[in-house]
């Protein structure tokens, strides 16, 4: 495994990490979750990502049960939660958002579900237009000082709001956000590469990036339709299917254009797409998702491809995606 610093912080995360979205508590039950976490940890993965909203808390509960069952030493892994959407079907105003009340209660609930004494990373899952940023920064600072959170960060906040959080933290001597959790993959690059560029320089922020395969699309699995057991066939995820596939053939064309490059390198499309994310030095960790052990095993092998992605291959990949 390769380890990278989370921005300029002292925390070293495995370059490939593992998250629970959609899968835990839906496609993946206790036995499979145990297999997946054991495989990941065995291969050097030291960061497991979660959120209050993933299957309304069930994903955290399942991960907590399995982590306790596997008895990994607590100092051998990091676990996260994210706050904003709430953990119930129709949250009351106090059960969602980034108010001091919900940020605090969601942290306590995540600690219980995950069965840990502290969260290594805690994210504000989206910006909250109904809460002053200063209130959220102060609430996060309190949790850090109480030892319940080690590093706090944002997820999909506009760069402007992150600048504001840093300004407030600096002026009031509060702990500032250390990391962002944005989407980043071959089909979704702008925010990480352009909008956030000043944040790495100014604040030494790191990124824990999500959907490296664009929900599986970049593995090529949707080239000939939607397999019945896949994420995009899950009931309740019609919105995701629309967002991933609802662009005519444009995105599928790009995936197909990458196929000859993967074939030439003797690798899978999934491994190519995952290793490509790591070419960006501002990516601290690529968060993988998997509903099956074989997927995770294959994706973890993407690291072996990394040394072969030199500048000329990277250029061919870029051109294929632009032209496809
Ligand atoms: P990916 O884009 O890698 O999608 C993962 C899914 O793709 C798997 O569950 C599986 O779905 C399919 N897949 C994975 N590997 C393969 C393979 N080798 N061959 C074929 N299919 C494959 O990542 P995620 O979208 O899951 O994102 C990773 C993590 O990031 C999440 O688990 C979550 O922790 C976090 N996240 C954070 C968000 C945020 O807003 N902060 C938003 C989204 C995710 P299937 O088998 O069902 O088809």
GROMACS .gro file of C-alpha atoms and ligand atoms in nm:
model
  372
    1UNK     CA    1   0.000   0.000   0.000
    2UNK     CA    2   0.103   0.355  -0.062
    3UNK     CA    3   0.034   0.618   0.207
    4UNK     CA    4  -0.020   0.988   0.150
    5UNK     CA    5  -0.042   1.280   0.388
    6UNK     CA    6  -0.383   1.435   0.428
    7UNK     CA    7  -0.280   1.773   0.290
    8UNK     CA    8  -0.013   1.922   0.512
    9UNK     CA    9  -0.153   1.750   0.825
   10UNK     CA   10   0.046   1.473   0.991
   11UNK     CA   11  -0.218   1.209   0.917
   12UNK     CA   12  -0.112   0.950   0.659
   13UNK     CA   13  -0.399   0.777   0.483
   14UNK     CA   14  -0.374   0.480   0.251
   15UNK     CA   15  -0.385   0.604  -0.109
   16UNK     CA   16  -0.682   0.371  -0.158
   17UNK     CA   17  -0.953   0.368   0.106
   18UNK     CA   18  -1.299   0.214   0.131
   19UNK     CA   19  -1.648   0.360   0.173
   20UNK     CA   20  -1.996   0.232   0.257
   21UNK     CA   21  -2.232   0.441   0.040
   22UNK     CA   22  -2.525   0.246  -0.114
   23UNK     CA   23  -2.363  -0.087  -0.035
   24UNK     CA   24  -2.354  -0.136   0.345
   25UNK     CA   25  -2.694  -0.237   0.475
   26UNK     CA   26  -2.843  -0.269   0.126
   27UNK     CA   27  -2.636  -0.475  -0.121
   28UNK     CA   28  -2.396  -0.593   0.148
   29UNK     CA   29  -2.495  -0.770   0.473
   30UNK     CA   30  -2.287  -0.854   0.776
   31UNK     CA   31  -2.091  -1.149   0.632
   32UNK     CA   32  -1.995  -0.967   0.313
   33UNK     CA   33  -1.913  -0.646   0.501
   34UNK     CA   34  -1.681  -0.846   0.725
   35UNK     CA   35  -1.508  -0.998   0.421
   36UNK     CA   36  -1.467  -0.661   0.252
   37UNK     CA   37  -1.330  -0.479   0.558
   38UNK     CA   38  -1.097  -0.769   0.639
   39UNK     CA   39  -0.962  -0.776   0.284
   40UNK     CA   40  -0.913  -0.399   0.277
   41UNK     CA   41  -0.735  -0.387   0.615
   42UNK     CA   42  -0.522  -0.684   0.521
   43UNK     CA   43  -0.410  -0.502   0.207
   44UNK     CA   44  -0.308  -0.192   0.404
   45UNK     CA   45  -0.624   0.020   0.374
   46UNK     CA   46  -0.639   0.240   0.683
   47UNK     CA   47  -0.942   0.461   0.616
   48UNK     CA   48  -1.308   0.360   0.613
   49UNK     CA   49  -1.561   0.624   0.509
   50UNK     CA   50  -1.918   0.653   0.629
   51UNK     CA   51  -2.200   0.905   0.690
   52UNK     CA   52  -2.506   0.943   0.911
   53UNK     CA   53  -2.728   0.933   0.605
   54UNK     CA   54  -2.596   0.611   0.446
   55UNK     CA   55  -2.897   0.382   0.468
   56UNK     CA   56  -3.016   0.605   0.752
   57UNK     CA   57  -2.747   0.505   0.998
   58UNK     CA   58  -2.755   0.135   0.915
   59UNK     CA   59  -2.427   0.157   0.719
   60UNK     CA   60  -2.251   0.300   1.024
   61UNK     CA   61  -2.407   0.044   1.254
   62UNK     CA   62  -2.296  -0.240   1.029
   63UNK     CA   63  -1.944  -0.102   0.995
   64UNK     CA   64  -1.924  -0.055   1.373
   65UNK     CA   65  -2.040  -0.412   1.440
   66UNK     CA   66  -1.790  -0.555   1.195
   67UNK     CA   67  -1.499  -0.338   1.314
   68UNK     CA   68  -1.569  -0.456   1.670
   69UNK     CA   69  -1.596  -0.814   1.551
   70UNK     CA   70  -1.270  -0.800   1.356
   71UNK     CA   71  -1.087  -0.642   1.650
   72UNK     CA   72  -0.851  -0.434   1.440
   73UNK     CA   73  -0.628  -0.232   1.671
   74UNK     CA   74  -0.786   0.114   1.693
   75UNK     CA   75  -0.454   0.277   1.603
   76UNK     CA   76  -0.436   0.080   1.275
   77UNK     CA   77  -0.731   0.246   1.099
   78UNK     CA   78  -0.925   0.570   1.063
   79UNK     CA   79  -1.300   0.597   1.040
   80UNK     CA   80  -1.515   0.891   0.932
   81UNK     CA   81  -1.869   1.014   0.950
   82UNK     CA   82  -2.047   1.295   0.771
   83UNK     CA   83  -2.321   1.524   0.899
   84UNK     CA   84  -2.591   1.717   0.714
   85UNK     CA   85  -2.865   1.499   0.561
   86UNK     CA   86  -2.981   1.335   0.885
   87UNK     CA   87  -3.028   0.967   0.964
   88UNK     CA   88  -3.407   0.934   0.942
   89UNK     CA   89  -3.648   0.932   0.648
   90UNK     CA   90  -3.809   1.273   0.703
   91UNK     CA   91  -3.581   1.460   0.940
   92UNK     CA   92  -3.717   1.735   1.165
   93UNK     CA   93  -3.536   2.071   1.142
   94UNK     CA   94  -3.320   1.975   1.442
   95UNK     CA   95  -3.230   1.639   1.288
   96UNK     CA   96  -3.043   1.767   0.985
   97UNK     CA   97  -2.816   2.050   0.872
   98UNK     CA   98  -2.506   2.204   1.026
   99UNK     CA   99  -2.645   2.378   1.336
  100UNK     CA  100  -2.441   2.339   1.653
  101UNK     CA  101  -2.721   2.114   1.779
  102UNK     CA  102  -2.726   1.871   1.489
  103UNK     CA  103  -2.349   1.868   1.431
  104UNK     CA  104  -2.304   1.773   1.798
  105UNK     CA  105  -2.582   1.515   1.817
  106UNK     CA  106  -2.491   1.355   1.484
  107UNK     CA  107  -2.135   1.314   1.609
  108UNK     CA  108  -2.254   1.145   1.930
  109UNK     CA  109  -2.484   0.915   1.731
  110UNK     CA  110  -2.208   0.824   1.484
  111UNK     CA  111  -1.973   0.739   1.773
  112UNK     CA  112  -2.237   0.505   1.912
  113UNK     CA  113  -2.318   0.338   1.580
  114UNK     CA  114  -1.954   0.299   1.481
  115UNK     CA  115  -1.867   0.188   1.837
  116UNK     CA  116  -1.561   0.414   1.863
  117UNK     CA  117  -1.454   0.680   2.114
  118UNK     CA  118  -1.360   0.936   1.850
  119UNK     CA  119  -1.402   0.996   1.477
  120UNK     CA  120  -1.073   1.034   1.293
  121UNK     CA  121  -1.238   1.244   1.024
  122UNK     CA  122  -1.571   1.426   1.042
  123UNK     CA  123  -1.717   1.602   0.739
  124UNK     CA  124  -1.989   1.860   0.681
  125UNK     CA  125  -2.157   1.662   0.403
  126UNK     CA  126  -2.289   1.971   0.217
  127UNK     CA  127  -2.302   2.346   0.287
  128UNK     CA  128  -2.606   2.452   0.493
  129UNK     CA  129  -2.765   2.777   0.375
  130UNK     CA  130  -2.969   2.795   0.699
  131UNK     CA  131  -2.673   2.799   0.941
  132UNK     CA  132  -2.403   3.067   0.968
  133UNK     CA  133  -2.064   2.919   0.878
  134UNK     CA  134  -1.927   3.064   1.204
  135UNK     CA  135  -2.169   2.846   1.406
  136UNK     CA  136  -2.056   2.529   1.228
  137UNK     CA  137  -1.686   2.614   1.260
  138UNK     CA  138  -1.731   2.675   1.634
  139UNK     CA  139  -1.924   2.348   1.678
  140UNK     CA  140  -1.653   2.151   1.498
  141UNK     CA  141  -1.382   2.325   1.702
  142UNK     CA  142  -1.560   2.220   2.022
  143UNK     CA  143  -1.574   1.855   1.910
  144UNK     CA  144  -1.203   1.861   1.826
  145UNK     CA  145  -1.117   2.012   2.167
  146UNK     CA  146  -1.334   1.750   2.337
  147UNK     CA  147  -1.135   1.476   2.162
  148UNK     CA  148  -1.442   1.342   1.981
  149UNK     CA  149  -1.310   1.440   1.638
  150UNK     CA  150  -0.947   1.451   1.523
  151UNK     CA  151  -0.975   1.624   1.184
  152UNK     CA  152  -1.279   1.803   1.046
  153UNK     CA  153  -1.355   1.892   0.689
  154UNK     CA  154  -1.615   1.971   0.426
  155UNK     CA  155  -1.772   1.781   0.139
  156UNK     CA  156  -1.873   1.955  -0.182
  157UNK     CA  157  -1.860   2.304  -0.036
  158UNK     CA  158  -1.800   2.587  -0.282
  159UNK     CA  159  -1.439   2.712  -0.252
  160UNK     CA  160  -1.569   3.049  -0.138
  161UNK     CA  161  -1.740   2.895   0.168
  162UNK     CA  162  -1.421   2.707   0.257
  163UNK     CA  163  -1.222   3.032   0.240
  164UNK     CA  164  -1.481   3.184   0.475
  165UNK     CA  165  -1.449   2.893   0.720
  166UNK     CA  166  -1.073   2.940   0.726
  167UNK     CA  167  -1.104   3.316   0.778
  168UNK     CA  168  -1.341   3.263   1.074
  169UNK     CA  169  -1.116   2.995   1.223
  170UNK     CA  170  -0.803   3.209   1.189
  171UNK     CA  171  -0.963   3.520   1.340
  172UNK     CA  172  -1.108   3.328   1.636
  173UNK     CA  173  -0.824   3.081   1.694
  174UNK     CA  174  -1.045   2.783   1.611
  175UNK     CA  175  -0.960   2.455   1.439
  176UNK     CA  176  -1.006   2.498   1.061
  177UNK     CA  177  -1.112   2.240   0.801
  178UNK     CA  178  -0.825   2.010   0.705
  179UNK     CA  179  -0.980   1.828   0.409
  180UNK     CA  180  -1.251   1.832   0.142
  181UNK     CA  181  -1.443   1.531   0.015
  182UNK     CA  182  -1.528   1.600  -0.351
  183UNK     CA  183  -1.627   1.383  -0.643
  184UNK     CA  184  -1.329   1.325  -0.873
  185UNK     CA  185  -1.293   1.093  -1.170
  186UNK     CA  186  -1.208   1.099  -1.541
  187UNK     CA  187  -1.552   1.242  -1.617
  188UNK     CA  188  -1.572   1.495  -1.334
  189UNK     CA  189  -1.259   1.706  -1.286
  190UNK     CA  190  -1.333   2.079  -1.269
  191UNK     CA  191  -1.387   2.132  -0.896
  192UNK     CA  192  -1.081   1.939  -0.778
  193UNK     CA  193  -0.849   2.065  -1.051
  194UNK     CA  194  -0.963   2.426  -1.092
  195UNK     CA  195  -1.202   2.554  -0.824
  196UNK     CA  196  -1.011   2.408  -0.529
  197UNK     CA  197  -0.659   2.482  -0.662
  198UNK     CA  198  -0.613   2.789  -0.437
  199UNK     CA  199  -0.715   2.591  -0.126
  200UNK     CA  200  -0.424   2.347  -0.147
  201UNK     CA  201  -0.179   2.634  -0.170
  202UNK     CA  202  -0.337   2.864   0.090
  203UNK     CA  203  -0.436   2.614   0.361
  204UNK     CA  204  -0.258   2.288   0.280
  205UNK     CA  205  -0.593   2.109   0.248
  206UNK     CA  206  -0.607   1.746   0.143
  207UNK     CA  207  -0.887   1.562  -0.041
  208UNK     CA  208  -1.058   1.228   0.015
  209UNK     CA  209  -1.216   1.185  -0.328
  210UNK     CA  210  -1.537   0.993  -0.403
  211UNK     CA  211  -1.681   0.794  -0.694
  212UNK     CA  212  -1.352   0.727  -0.875
  213UNK     CA  213  -1.552   0.500  -1.110
  214UNK     CA  214  -1.849   0.739  -1.142
  215UNK     CA  215  -2.062   0.482  -0.957
  216UNK     CA  216  -1.922   0.196  -1.164
  217UNK     CA  217  -1.964   0.356  -1.509
  218UNK     CA  218  -1.586   0.377  -1.562
  219UNK     CA  219  -1.550   0.002  -1.509
  220UNK     CA  220  -1.733  -0.045  -1.841
  221UNK     CA  221  -2.010  -0.244  -1.668
  222UNK     CA  222  -2.284  -0.025  -1.818
  223UNK     CA  223  -2.156  -0.036  -2.177
  224UNK     CA  224  -2.423  -0.287  -2.280
  225UNK     CA  225  -2.705  -0.202  -2.040
  226UNK     CA  226  -2.767  -0.203  -1.665
  227UNK     CA  227  -2.697  -0.538  -1.491
  228UNK     CA  228  -2.979  -0.633  -1.252
  229UNK     CA  229  -2.751  -0.661  -0.947
  230UNK     CA  230  -2.572  -0.330  -1.006
  231UNK     CA  231  -2.599   0.001  -0.821
  232UNK     CA  232  -2.791   0.174  -1.096
  233UNK     CA  233  -3.060  -0.097  -1.082
  234UNK     CA  234  -3.123  -0.043  -0.708
  235UNK     CA  235  -3.479   0.072  -0.627
  236UNK     CA  236  -3.475   0.430  -0.498
  237UNK     CA  237  -3.163   0.516  -0.698
  238UNK     CA  238  -3.340   0.617  -1.020
  239UNK     CA  239  -3.201   0.969  -0.968
  240UNK     CA  240  -2.848   0.829  -0.970
  241UNK     CA  241  -2.914   0.626  -1.283
  242UNK     CA  242  -3.034   0.943  -1.453
  243UNK     CA  243  -2.732   1.140  -1.337
  244UNK     CA  244  -2.480   0.870  -1.436
  245UNK     CA  245  -2.634   0.750  -1.764
  246UNK     CA  246  -2.876   1.025  -1.860
  247UNK     CA  247  -2.655   1.206  -2.111
  248UNK     CA  248  -2.738   1.012  -2.426
  249UNK     CA  249  -2.436   0.808  -2.531
  250UNK     CA  250  -2.183   1.079  -2.451
  251UNK     CA  251  -2.039   0.935  -2.131
  252UNK     CA  252  -2.052   0.576  -2.253
  253UNK     CA  253  -1.860   0.688  -2.562
  254UNK     CA  254  -1.583   0.822  -2.340
  255UNK     CA  255  -1.567   0.497  -2.145
  256UNK     CA  256  -1.544   0.299  -2.469
  257UNK     CA  257  -1.265   0.527  -2.593
  258UNK     CA  258  -1.056   0.429  -2.290
  259UNK     CA  259  -1.088   0.057  -2.357
  260UNK     CA  260  -0.798   0.027  -2.609
  261UNK     CA  261  -0.561   0.203  -2.369
  262UNK     CA  262  -0.655  -0.033  -2.085
  263UNK     CA  263  -0.617  -0.332  -2.318
  264UNK     CA  264  -0.272  -0.215  -2.429
  265UNK     CA  265  -0.163  -0.177  -2.067
  266UNK     CA  266  -0.304  -0.520  -1.986
  267UNK     CA  267  -0.527  -0.376  -1.715
  268UNK     CA  268  -0.898  -0.336  -1.649
  269UNK     CA  269  -1.086  -0.013  -1.714
  270UNK     CA  270  -1.161   0.013  -1.341
  271UNK     CA  271  -0.793  -0.009  -1.249
  272UNK     CA  272  -0.702   0.248  -1.513
  273UNK     CA  273  -0.964   0.494  -1.387
  274UNK     CA  274  -0.864   0.448  -1.021
  275UNK     CA  275  -0.489   0.477  -1.081
  276UNK     CA  276  -0.549   0.789  -1.293
  277UNK     CA  277  -0.701   0.969  -0.991
  278UNK     CA  278  -0.375   0.919  -0.801
  279UNK     CA  279  -0.177   1.107  -1.066
  280UNK     CA  280  -0.317   1.421  -0.905
  281UNK     CA  281  -0.090   1.501  -0.607
  282UNK     CA  282  -0.375   1.683  -0.429
  283UNK     CA  283  -0.569   1.358  -0.400
  284UNK     CA  284  -0.480   1.229  -0.053
  285UNK     CA  285  -0.687   0.913  -0.086
  286UNK     CA  286  -0.916   0.758  -0.347
  287UNK     CA  287  -1.222   0.618  -0.172
  288UNK     CA  288  -1.328   0.293  -0.335
  289UNK     CA  289  -1.676   0.142  -0.324
  290UNK     CA  290  -1.751  -0.226  -0.382
  291UNK     CA  291  -2.047  -0.460  -0.344
  292UNK     CA  292  -1.836  -0.771  -0.410
  293UNK     CA  293  -1.505  -0.901  -0.286
  294UNK     CA  294  -1.370  -0.951  -0.642
  295UNK     CA  295  -1.435  -0.584  -0.723
  296UNK     CA  296  -1.244  -0.465  -0.420
  297UNK     CA  297  -0.956  -0.706  -0.483
  298UNK     CA  298  -0.930  -0.590  -0.843
  299UNK     CA  299  -0.952  -0.222  -0.752
  300UNK     CA  300  -0.683  -0.249  -0.483
  301UNK     CA  301  -0.448  -0.386  -0.750
  302UNK     CA  302  -0.479  -0.053  -0.934
  303UNK     CA  303  -0.177   0.064  -0.736
  304UNK     CA  304   0.045  -0.167  -0.939
  305UNK     CA  305  -0.049   0.023  -1.253
  306UNK     CA  306   0.046   0.363  -1.116
  307UNK     CA  307   0.420   0.356  -1.204
  308UNK     CA  308   0.328   0.279  -1.566
  309UNK     CA  309   0.102   0.583  -1.605
  310UNK     CA  310   0.372   0.817  -1.733
  311UNK     CA  311   0.312   1.156  -1.895
  312UNK     CA  312   0.250   1.011  -2.242
  313UNK     CA  313  -0.007   0.758  -2.118
  314UNK     CA  314  -0.174   1.030  -1.911
  315UNK     CA  315  -0.196   1.246  -2.223
  316UNK     CA  316  -0.351   0.963  -2.424
  317UNK     CA  317  -0.607   0.907  -2.149
  318UNK     CA  318  -0.695   1.276  -2.144
  319UNK     CA  319  -0.730   1.290  -2.522
  320UNK     CA  320  -0.944   0.976  -2.532
  321UNK     CA  321  -1.185   1.122  -2.276
  322UNK     CA  322  -1.197   1.460  -2.449
  323UNK     CA  323  -1.257   1.307  -2.791
  324UNK     CA  324  -1.479   1.013  -2.689
  325LIG     P1  325  -1.722   0.414  -0.727
  325LIG     O1  326  -1.744   0.522  -0.824
  325LIG     O2  327  -1.593   0.339  -0.738
  325LIG     O3  328  -1.845   0.312  -0.738
  325LIG     C1  329  -1.844   0.194  -0.664
  325LIG     C2  330  -1.940   0.093  -0.725
  325LIG     O4  331  -1.900   0.060  -0.859
  325LIG     C3  332  -1.941  -0.037  -0.648
  325LIG     O5  333  -2.024  -0.032  -0.537
  325LIG     C4  334  -1.985  -0.135  -0.755
  325LIG     O6  335  -2.124  -0.120  -0.771
  325LIG     C5  336  -1.914  -0.081  -0.879
  325LIG     N1  337  -1.779  -0.137  -0.896
  325LIG     C6  338  -1.669  -0.113  -0.818
  325LIG     N2  339  -1.561  -0.177  -0.864
  325LIG     C7  340  -1.601  -0.243  -0.974
  325LIG     C8  341  -1.534  -0.328  -1.064
  325LIG     N3  342  -1.403  -0.354  -1.051
  325LIG     N4  343  -1.604  -0.381  -1.168
  325LIG     C9  344  -1.736  -0.353  -1.183
  325LIG     N5  345  -1.806  -0.274  -1.098
  325LIG    C10  346  -1.739  -0.219  -0.995
  325LIG     O7  347  -1.726   0.467  -0.577
  325LIG     P2  348  -1.849   0.517  -0.485
  325LIG     O8  349  -1.947   0.594  -0.565
  325LIG     O9  350  -1.898   0.402  -0.405
  325LIG    O10  351  -1.772   0.618  -0.389
  325LIG    C11  352  -1.675   0.566  -0.298
  325LIG    C12  353  -1.707   0.614  -0.158
  325LIG    O11  354  -1.705   0.756  -0.155
  325LIG    C13  355  -1.849   0.579  -0.109
  325LIG    O12  356  -1.858   0.448  -0.063
  325LIG    C14  357  -1.867   0.682   0.001
  325LIG    O13  358  -1.800   0.640   0.119
  325LIG    C15  359  -1.799   0.804  -0.058
  325LIG     N6  360  -1.895   0.896  -0.122
  325LIG    C16  361  -1.904   1.024  -0.072
  325LIG    C17  362  -1.995   1.113  -0.125
  325LIG    C18  363  -2.004   1.252  -0.069
  325LIG    O14  364  -2.097   1.325  -0.105
  325LIG     N7  365  -1.917   1.292   0.018
  325LIG    C19  366  -2.085   1.076  -0.236
  325LIG    C20  367  -2.062   0.942  -0.285
  325LIG    C21  368  -1.971   0.857  -0.229
  325LIG     P3  369  -2.226  -0.241  -0.811
  325LIG    O15  370  -2.160  -0.369  -0.784
  325LIG    O16  371  -2.345  -0.216  -0.729
  325LIG    O17  372  -2.257  -0.218  -0.955
   0.00000   0.00000   0.00000
